[in-house]
mmCIF file with all atom_site columns, C-alpha atoms and ligand atoms in Angstrom:
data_model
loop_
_atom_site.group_PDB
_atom_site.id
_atom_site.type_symbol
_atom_site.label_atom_id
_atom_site.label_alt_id
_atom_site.label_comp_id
_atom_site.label_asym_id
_atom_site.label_entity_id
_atom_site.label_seq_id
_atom_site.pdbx_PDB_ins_code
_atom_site.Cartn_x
_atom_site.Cartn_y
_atom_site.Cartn_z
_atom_site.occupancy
_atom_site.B_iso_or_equiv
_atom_site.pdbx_formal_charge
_atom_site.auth_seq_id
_atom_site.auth_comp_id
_atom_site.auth_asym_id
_atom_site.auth_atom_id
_atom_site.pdbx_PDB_model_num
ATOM   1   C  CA  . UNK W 1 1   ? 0.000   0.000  0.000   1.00 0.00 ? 909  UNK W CA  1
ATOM   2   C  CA  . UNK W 1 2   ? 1.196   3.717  -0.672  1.00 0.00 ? 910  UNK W CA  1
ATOM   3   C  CA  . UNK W 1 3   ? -0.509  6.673  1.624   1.00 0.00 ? 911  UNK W CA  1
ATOM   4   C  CA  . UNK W 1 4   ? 0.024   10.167 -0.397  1.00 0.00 ? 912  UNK W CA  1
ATOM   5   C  CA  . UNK W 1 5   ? -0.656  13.755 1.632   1.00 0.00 ? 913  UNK W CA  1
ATOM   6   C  CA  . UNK W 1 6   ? -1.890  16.867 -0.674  1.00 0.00 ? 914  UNK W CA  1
ATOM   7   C  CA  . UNK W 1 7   ? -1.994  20.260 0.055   1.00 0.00 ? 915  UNK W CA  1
ATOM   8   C  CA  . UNK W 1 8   ? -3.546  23.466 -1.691  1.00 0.00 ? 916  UNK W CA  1
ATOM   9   C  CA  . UNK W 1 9   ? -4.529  27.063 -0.913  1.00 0.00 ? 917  UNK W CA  1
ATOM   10  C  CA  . UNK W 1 10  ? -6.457  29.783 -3.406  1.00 0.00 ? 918  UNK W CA  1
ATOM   11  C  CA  . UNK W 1 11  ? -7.149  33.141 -2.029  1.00 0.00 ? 919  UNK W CA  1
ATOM   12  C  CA  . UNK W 1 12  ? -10.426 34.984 -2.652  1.00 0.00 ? 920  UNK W CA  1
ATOM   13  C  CA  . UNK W 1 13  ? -10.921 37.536 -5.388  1.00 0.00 ? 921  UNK W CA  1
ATOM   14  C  CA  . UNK W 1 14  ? -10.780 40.777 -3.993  1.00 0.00 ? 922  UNK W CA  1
ATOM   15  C  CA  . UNK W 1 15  ? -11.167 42.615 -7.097  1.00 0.00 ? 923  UNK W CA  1
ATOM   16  C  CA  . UNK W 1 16  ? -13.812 45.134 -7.816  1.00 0.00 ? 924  UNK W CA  1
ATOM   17  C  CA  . UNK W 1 17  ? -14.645 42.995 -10.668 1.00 0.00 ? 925  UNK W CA  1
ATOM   18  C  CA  . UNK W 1 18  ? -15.130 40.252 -8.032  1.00 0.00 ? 926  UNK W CA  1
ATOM   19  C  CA  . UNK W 1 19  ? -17.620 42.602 -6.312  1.00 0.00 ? 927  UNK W CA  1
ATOM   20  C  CA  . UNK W 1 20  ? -19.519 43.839 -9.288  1.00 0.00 ? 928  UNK W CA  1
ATOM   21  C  CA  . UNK W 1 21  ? -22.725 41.861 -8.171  1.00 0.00 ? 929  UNK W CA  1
ATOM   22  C  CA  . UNK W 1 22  ? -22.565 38.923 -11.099 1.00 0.00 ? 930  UNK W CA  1
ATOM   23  C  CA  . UNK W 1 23  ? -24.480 36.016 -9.767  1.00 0.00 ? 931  UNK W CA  1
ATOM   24  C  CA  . UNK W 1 24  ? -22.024 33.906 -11.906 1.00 0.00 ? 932  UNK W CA  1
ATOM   25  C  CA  . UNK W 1 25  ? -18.986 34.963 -9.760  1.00 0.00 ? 933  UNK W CA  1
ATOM   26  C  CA  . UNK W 1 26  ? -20.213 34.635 -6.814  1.00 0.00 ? 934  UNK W CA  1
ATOM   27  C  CA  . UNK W 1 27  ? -19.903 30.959 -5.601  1.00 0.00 ? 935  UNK W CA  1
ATOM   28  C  CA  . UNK W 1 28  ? -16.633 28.744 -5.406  1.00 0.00 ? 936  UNK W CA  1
ATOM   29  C  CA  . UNK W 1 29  ? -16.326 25.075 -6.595  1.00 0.00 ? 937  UNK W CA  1
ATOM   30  C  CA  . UNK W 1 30  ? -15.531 22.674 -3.800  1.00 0.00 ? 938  UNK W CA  1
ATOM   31  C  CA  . UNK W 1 31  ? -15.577 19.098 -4.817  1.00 0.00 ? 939  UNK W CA  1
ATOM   32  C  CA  . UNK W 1 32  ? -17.345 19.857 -7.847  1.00 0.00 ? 940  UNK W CA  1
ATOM   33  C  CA  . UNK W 1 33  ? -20.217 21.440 -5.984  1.00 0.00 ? 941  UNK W CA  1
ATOM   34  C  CA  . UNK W 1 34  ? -21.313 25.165 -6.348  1.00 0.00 ? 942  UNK W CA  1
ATOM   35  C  CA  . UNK W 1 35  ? -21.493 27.224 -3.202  1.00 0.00 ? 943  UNK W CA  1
ATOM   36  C  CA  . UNK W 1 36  ? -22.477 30.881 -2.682  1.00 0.00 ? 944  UNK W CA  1
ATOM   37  C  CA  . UNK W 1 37  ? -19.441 32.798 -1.748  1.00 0.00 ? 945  UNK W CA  1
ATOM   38  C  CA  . UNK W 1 38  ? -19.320 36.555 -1.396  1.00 0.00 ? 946  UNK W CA  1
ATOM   39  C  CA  . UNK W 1 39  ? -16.112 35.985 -3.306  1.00 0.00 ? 947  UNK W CA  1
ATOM   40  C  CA  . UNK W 1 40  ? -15.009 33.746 -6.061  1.00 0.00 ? 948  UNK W CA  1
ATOM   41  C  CA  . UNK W 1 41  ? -11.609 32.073 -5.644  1.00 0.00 ? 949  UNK W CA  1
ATOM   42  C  CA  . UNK W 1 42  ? -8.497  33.082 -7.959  1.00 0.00 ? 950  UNK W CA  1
ATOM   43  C  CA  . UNK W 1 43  ? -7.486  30.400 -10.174 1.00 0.00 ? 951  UNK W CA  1
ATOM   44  C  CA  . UNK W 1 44  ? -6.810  29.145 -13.723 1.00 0.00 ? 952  UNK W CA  1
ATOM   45  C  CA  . UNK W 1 45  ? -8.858  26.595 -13.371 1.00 0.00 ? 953  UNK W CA  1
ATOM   46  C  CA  . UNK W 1 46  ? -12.215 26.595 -11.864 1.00 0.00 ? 954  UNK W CA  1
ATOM   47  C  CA  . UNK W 1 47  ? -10.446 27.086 -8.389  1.00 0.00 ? 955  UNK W CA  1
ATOM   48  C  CA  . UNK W 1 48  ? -12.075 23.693 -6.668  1.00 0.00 ? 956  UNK W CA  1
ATOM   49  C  CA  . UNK W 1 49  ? -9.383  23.659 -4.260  1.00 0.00 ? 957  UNK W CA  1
ATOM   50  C  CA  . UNK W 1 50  ? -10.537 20.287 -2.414  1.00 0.00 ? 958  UNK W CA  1
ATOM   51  C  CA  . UNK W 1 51  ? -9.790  18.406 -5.662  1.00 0.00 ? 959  UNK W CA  1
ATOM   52  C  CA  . UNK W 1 52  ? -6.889  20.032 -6.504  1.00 0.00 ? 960  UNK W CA  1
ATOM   53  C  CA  . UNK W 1 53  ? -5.436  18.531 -2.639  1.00 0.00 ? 961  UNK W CA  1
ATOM   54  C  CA  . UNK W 1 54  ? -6.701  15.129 -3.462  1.00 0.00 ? 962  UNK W CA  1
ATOM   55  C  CA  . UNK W 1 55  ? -5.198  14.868 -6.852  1.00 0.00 ? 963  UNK W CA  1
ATOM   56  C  CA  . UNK W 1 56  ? -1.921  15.884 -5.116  1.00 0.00 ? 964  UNK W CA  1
ATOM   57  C  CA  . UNK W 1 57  ? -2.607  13.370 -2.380  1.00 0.00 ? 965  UNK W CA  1
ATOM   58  C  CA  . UNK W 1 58  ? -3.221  10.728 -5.399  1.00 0.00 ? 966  UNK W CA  1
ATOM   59  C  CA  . UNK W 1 59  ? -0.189  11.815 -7.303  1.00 0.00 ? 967  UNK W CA  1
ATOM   60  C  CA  . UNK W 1 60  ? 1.851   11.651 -4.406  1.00 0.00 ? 968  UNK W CA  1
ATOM   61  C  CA  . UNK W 1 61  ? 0.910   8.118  -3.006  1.00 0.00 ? 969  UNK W CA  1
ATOM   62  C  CA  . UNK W 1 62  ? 1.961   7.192  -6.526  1.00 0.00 ? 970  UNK W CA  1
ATOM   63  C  CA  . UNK W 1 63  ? 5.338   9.559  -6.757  1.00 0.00 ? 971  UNK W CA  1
ATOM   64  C  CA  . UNK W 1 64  ? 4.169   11.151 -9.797  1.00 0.00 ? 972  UNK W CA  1
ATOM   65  C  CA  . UNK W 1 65  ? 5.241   14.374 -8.792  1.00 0.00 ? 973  UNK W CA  1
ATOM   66  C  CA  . UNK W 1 66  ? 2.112   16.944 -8.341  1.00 0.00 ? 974  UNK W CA  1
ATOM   67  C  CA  . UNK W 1 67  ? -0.700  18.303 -10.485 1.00 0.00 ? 975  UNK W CA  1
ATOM   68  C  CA  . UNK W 1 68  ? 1.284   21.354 -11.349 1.00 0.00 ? 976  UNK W CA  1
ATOM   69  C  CA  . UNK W 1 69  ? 3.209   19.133 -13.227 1.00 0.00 ? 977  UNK W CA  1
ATOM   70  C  CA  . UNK W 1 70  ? 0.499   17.290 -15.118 1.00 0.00 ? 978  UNK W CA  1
ATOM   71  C  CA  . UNK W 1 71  ? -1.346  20.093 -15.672 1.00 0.00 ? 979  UNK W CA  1
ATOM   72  C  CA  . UNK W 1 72  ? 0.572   23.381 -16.157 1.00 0.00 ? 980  UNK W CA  1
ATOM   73  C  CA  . UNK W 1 73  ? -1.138  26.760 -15.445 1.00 0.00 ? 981  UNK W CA  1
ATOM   74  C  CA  . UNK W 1 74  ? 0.435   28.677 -18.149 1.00 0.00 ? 982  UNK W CA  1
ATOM   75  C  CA  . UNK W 1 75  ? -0.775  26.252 -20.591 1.00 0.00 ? 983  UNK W CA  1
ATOM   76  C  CA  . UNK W 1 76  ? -4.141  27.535 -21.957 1.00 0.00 ? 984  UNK W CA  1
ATOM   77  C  CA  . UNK W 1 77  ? -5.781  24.095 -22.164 1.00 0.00 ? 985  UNK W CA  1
ATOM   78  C  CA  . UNK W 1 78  ? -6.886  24.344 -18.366 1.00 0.00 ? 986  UNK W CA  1
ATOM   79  C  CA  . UNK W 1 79  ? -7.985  27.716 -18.284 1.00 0.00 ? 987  UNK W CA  1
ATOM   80  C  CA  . UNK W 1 80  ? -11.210 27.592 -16.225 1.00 0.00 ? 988  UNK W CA  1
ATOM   81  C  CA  . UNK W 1 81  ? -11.362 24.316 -16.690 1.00 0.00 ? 989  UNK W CA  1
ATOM   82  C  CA  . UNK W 1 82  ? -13.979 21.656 -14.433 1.00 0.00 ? 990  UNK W CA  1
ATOM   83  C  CA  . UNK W 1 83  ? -11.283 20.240 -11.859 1.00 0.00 ? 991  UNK W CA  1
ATOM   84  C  CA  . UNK W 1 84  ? -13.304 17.123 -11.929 1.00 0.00 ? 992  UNK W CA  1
ATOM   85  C  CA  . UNK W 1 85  ? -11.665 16.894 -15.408 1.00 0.00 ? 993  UNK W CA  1
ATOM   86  C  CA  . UNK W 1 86  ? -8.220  16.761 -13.703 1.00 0.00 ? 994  UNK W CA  1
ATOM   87  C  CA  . UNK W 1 87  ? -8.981  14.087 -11.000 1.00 0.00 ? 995  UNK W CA  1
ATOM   88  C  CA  . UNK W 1 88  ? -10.484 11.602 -13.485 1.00 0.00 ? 996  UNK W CA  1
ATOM   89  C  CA  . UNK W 1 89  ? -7.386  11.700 -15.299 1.00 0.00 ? 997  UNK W CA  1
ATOM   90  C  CA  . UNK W 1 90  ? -5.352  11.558 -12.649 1.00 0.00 ? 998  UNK W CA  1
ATOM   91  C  CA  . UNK W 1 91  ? -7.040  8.688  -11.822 1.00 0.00 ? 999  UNK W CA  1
ATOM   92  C  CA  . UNK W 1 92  ? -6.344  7.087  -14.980 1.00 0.00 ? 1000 UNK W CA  1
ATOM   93  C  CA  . UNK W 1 93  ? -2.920  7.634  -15.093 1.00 0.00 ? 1001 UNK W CA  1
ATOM   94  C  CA  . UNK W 1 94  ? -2.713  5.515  -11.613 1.00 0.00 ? 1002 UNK W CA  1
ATOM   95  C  CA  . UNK W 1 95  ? -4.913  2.693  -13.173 1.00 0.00 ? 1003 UNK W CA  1
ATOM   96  C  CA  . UNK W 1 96  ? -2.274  2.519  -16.014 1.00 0.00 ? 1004 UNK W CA  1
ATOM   97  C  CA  . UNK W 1 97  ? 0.296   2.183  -13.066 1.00 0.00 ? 1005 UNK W CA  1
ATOM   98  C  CA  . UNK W 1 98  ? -1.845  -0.416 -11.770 1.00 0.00 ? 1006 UNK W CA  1
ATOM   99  C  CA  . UNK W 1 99  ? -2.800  1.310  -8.752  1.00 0.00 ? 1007 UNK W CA  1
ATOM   100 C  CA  . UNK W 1 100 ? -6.276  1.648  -7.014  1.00 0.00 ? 1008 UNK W CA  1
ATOM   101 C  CA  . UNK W 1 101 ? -7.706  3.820  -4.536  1.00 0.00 ? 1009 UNK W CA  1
ATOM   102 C  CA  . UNK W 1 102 ? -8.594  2.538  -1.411  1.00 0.00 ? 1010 UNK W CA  1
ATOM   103 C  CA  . UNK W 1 103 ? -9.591  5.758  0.562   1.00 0.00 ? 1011 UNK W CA  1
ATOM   104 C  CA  . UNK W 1 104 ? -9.394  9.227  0.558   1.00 0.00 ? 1012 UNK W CA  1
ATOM   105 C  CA  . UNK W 1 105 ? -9.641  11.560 4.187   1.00 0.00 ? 1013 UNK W CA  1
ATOM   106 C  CA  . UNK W 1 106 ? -9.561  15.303 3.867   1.00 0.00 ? 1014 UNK W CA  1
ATOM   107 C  CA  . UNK W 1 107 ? -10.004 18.647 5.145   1.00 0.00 ? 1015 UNK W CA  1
ATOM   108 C  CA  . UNK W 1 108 ? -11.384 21.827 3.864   1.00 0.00 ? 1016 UNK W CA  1
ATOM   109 C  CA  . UNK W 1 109 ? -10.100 25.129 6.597   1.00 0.00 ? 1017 UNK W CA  1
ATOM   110 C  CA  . UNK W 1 110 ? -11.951 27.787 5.650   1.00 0.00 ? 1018 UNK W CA  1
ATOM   111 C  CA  . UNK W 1 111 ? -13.820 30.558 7.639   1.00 0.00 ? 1019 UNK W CA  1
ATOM   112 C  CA  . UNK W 1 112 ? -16.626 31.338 4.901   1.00 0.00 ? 1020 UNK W CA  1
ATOM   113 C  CA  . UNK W 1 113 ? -18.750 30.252 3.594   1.00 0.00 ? 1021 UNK W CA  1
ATOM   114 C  CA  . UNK W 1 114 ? -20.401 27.644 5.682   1.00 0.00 ? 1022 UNK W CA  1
ATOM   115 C  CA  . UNK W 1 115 ? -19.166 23.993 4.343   1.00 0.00 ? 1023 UNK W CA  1
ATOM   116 C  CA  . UNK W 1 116 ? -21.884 21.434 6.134   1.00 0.00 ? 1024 UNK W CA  1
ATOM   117 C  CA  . UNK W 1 117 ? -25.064 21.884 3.086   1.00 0.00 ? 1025 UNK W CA  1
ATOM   118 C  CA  . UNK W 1 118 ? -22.437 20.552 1.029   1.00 0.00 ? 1026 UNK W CA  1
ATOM   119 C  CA  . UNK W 1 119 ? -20.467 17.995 2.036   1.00 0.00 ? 1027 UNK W CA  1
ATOM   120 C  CA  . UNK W 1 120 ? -22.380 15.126 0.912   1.00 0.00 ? 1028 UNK W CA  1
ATOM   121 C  CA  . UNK W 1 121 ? -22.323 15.801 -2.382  1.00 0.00 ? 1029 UNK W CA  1
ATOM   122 C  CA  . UNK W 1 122 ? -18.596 16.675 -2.798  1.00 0.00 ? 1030 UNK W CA  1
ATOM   123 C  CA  . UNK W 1 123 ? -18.461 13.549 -1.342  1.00 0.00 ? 1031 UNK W CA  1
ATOM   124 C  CA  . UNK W 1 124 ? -20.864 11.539 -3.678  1.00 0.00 ? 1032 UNK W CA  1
ATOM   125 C  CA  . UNK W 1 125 ? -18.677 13.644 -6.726  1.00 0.00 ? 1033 UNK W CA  1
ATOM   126 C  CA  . UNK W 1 126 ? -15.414 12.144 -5.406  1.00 0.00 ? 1034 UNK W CA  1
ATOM   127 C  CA  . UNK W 1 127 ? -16.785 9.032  -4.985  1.00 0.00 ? 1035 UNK W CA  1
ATOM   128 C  CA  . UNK W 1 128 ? -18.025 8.983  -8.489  1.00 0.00 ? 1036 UNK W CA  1
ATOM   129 C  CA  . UNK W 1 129 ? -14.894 10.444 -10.178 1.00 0.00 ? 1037 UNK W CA  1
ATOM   130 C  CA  . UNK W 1 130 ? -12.637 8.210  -7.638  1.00 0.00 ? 1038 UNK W CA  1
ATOM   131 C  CA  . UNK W 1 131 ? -14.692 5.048  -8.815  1.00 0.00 ? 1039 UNK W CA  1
ATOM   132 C  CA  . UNK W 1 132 ? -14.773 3.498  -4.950  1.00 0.00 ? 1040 UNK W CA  1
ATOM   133 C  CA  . UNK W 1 133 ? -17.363 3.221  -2.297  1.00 0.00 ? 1041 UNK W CA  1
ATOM   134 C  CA  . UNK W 1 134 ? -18.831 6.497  -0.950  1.00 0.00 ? 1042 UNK W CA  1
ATOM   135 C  CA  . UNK W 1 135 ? -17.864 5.068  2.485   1.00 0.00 ? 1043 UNK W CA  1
ATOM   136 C  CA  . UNK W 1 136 ? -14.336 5.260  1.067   1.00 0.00 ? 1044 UNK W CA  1
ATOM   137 C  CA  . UNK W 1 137 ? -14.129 9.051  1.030   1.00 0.00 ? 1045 UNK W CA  1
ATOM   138 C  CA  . UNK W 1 138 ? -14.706 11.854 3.921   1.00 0.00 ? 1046 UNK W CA  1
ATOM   139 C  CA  . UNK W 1 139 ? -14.287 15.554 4.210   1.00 0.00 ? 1047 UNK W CA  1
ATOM   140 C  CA  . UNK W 1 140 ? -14.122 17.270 7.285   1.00 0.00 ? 1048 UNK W CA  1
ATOM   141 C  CA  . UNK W 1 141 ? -14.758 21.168 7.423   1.00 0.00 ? 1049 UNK W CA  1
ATOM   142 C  CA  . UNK W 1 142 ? -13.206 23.133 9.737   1.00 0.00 ? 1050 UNK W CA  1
ATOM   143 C  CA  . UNK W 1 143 ? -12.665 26.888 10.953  1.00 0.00 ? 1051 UNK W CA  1
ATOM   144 C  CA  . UNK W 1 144 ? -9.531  28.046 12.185  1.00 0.00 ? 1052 UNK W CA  1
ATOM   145 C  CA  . UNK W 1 145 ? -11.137 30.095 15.245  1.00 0.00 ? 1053 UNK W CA  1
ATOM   146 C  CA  . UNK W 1 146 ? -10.667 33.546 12.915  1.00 0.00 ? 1054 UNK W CA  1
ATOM   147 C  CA  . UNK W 1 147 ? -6.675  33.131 13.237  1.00 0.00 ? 1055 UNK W CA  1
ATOM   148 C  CA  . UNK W 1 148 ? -4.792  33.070 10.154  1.00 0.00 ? 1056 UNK W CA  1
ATOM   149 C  CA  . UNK W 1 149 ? -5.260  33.405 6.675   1.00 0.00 ? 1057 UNK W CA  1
ATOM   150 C  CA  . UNK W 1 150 ? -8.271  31.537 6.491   1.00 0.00 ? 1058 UNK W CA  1
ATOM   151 C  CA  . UNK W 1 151 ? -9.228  32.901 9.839   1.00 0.00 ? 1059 UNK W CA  1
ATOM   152 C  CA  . UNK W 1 152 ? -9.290  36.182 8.034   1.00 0.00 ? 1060 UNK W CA  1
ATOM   153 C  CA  . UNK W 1 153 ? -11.260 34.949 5.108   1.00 0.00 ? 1061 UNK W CA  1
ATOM   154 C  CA  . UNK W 1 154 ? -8.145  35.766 2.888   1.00 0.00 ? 1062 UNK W CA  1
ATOM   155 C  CA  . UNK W 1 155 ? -8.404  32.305 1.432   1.00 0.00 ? 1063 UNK W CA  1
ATOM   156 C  CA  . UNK W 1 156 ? -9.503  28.681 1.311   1.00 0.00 ? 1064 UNK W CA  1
ATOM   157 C  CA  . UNK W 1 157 ? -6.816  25.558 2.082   1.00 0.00 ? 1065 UNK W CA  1
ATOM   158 C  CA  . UNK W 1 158 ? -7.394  21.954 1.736   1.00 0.00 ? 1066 UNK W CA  1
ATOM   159 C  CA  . UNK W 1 159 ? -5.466  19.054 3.288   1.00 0.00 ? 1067 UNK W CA  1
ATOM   160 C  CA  . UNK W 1 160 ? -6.087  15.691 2.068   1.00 0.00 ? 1068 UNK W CA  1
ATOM   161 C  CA  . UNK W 1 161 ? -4.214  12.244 2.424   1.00 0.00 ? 1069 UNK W CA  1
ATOM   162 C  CA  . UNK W 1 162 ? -5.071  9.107  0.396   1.00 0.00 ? 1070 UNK W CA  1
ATOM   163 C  CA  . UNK W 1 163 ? -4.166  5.362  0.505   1.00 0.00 ? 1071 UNK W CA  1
ATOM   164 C  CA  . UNK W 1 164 ? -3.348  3.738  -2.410  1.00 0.00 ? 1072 UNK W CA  1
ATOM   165 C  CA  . UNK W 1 165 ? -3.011  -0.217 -3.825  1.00 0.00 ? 1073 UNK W CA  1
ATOM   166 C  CA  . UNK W 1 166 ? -0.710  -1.277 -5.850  1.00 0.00 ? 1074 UNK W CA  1
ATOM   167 C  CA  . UNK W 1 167 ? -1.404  -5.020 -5.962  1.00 0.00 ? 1075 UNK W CA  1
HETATM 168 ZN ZN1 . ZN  M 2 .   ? -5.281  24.693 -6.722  1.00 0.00 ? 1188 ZN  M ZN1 1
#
């Protein structure tokens, strides 16, 4: 078995574009779910921050470097693009390896917006994209008590660790 640990922080857009009332930018993609937000997240991609920590946990179980490897931000291919995308590839490439997922633990730290409506189904999504068991993947939510960078709403950061088989 191979464990792999991921890690990944995007701050909130505090442009005045951000804060020109458009219903479109304001939510955040966690886990492939939609989520008000006063802010949207800066990113290349779509900025879904939970899977960009569990591809890095998956990519790291496997030593296959991390996702800004695999998927470069200067290249134009994954501007905006669904993060979703990314995992199910990644989880490909680790099939073609011969390796399977056996779980995946994780936690969002984030002061705002309120996680708990939405945890299921980042969880079903994961499952889905992950091809395991939905009892096979969790995600925690937590606060940091208002200390920090995501105590200060400045941002969102993920941790996420994985265990992988390779047979
Ligand atoms: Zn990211």
């Amino acid at each position: 078995m191979r464990i792999g640990h991921g890690f990944d922080v995007h701050r909130f857009d505090d442009s005045n574009e951000a804060f020109n009332g458009l219903s479109e930018k304001a939510r955040i993609t966690l886990g492939g779910v939609l989520i008000p937000s006063s802010r949207p997240l800066l990113a290349h991609s779509d900025g879904d921050v939970l899977i960009h920590a569990v591809c890095d946990a998956l990519l790291g179980a496997a030593a296959m470097g991390d996702i800004g490897h695999h998927f470069p931000d200067t290249d134009s291919r994954y501007k905006g693009i669904d993060s979703r995308k990314l995992l199910r590839h990644v989880v490909l490439l680790l099939m073609d390896r011969g390796f399977s997922v056996i779980n995946v633990d994780s936690t969002i730290v984030a002061q705002a917006p309120k996680m708990a409506p939405y945890i299921e189904a980042m969880c079903q999504n994961l499952a889905n994209d992950l091809t395991i068991a939905r009892d096979a993947v969790n995600i925690k939510a937590t606060t940091t008590e208002k200390l920090g960078y995501a105590g200060r709403k400045e941002g969102i950061a993920v941790h996420a660790v994985t265990l992988l088989d390779n047979g």
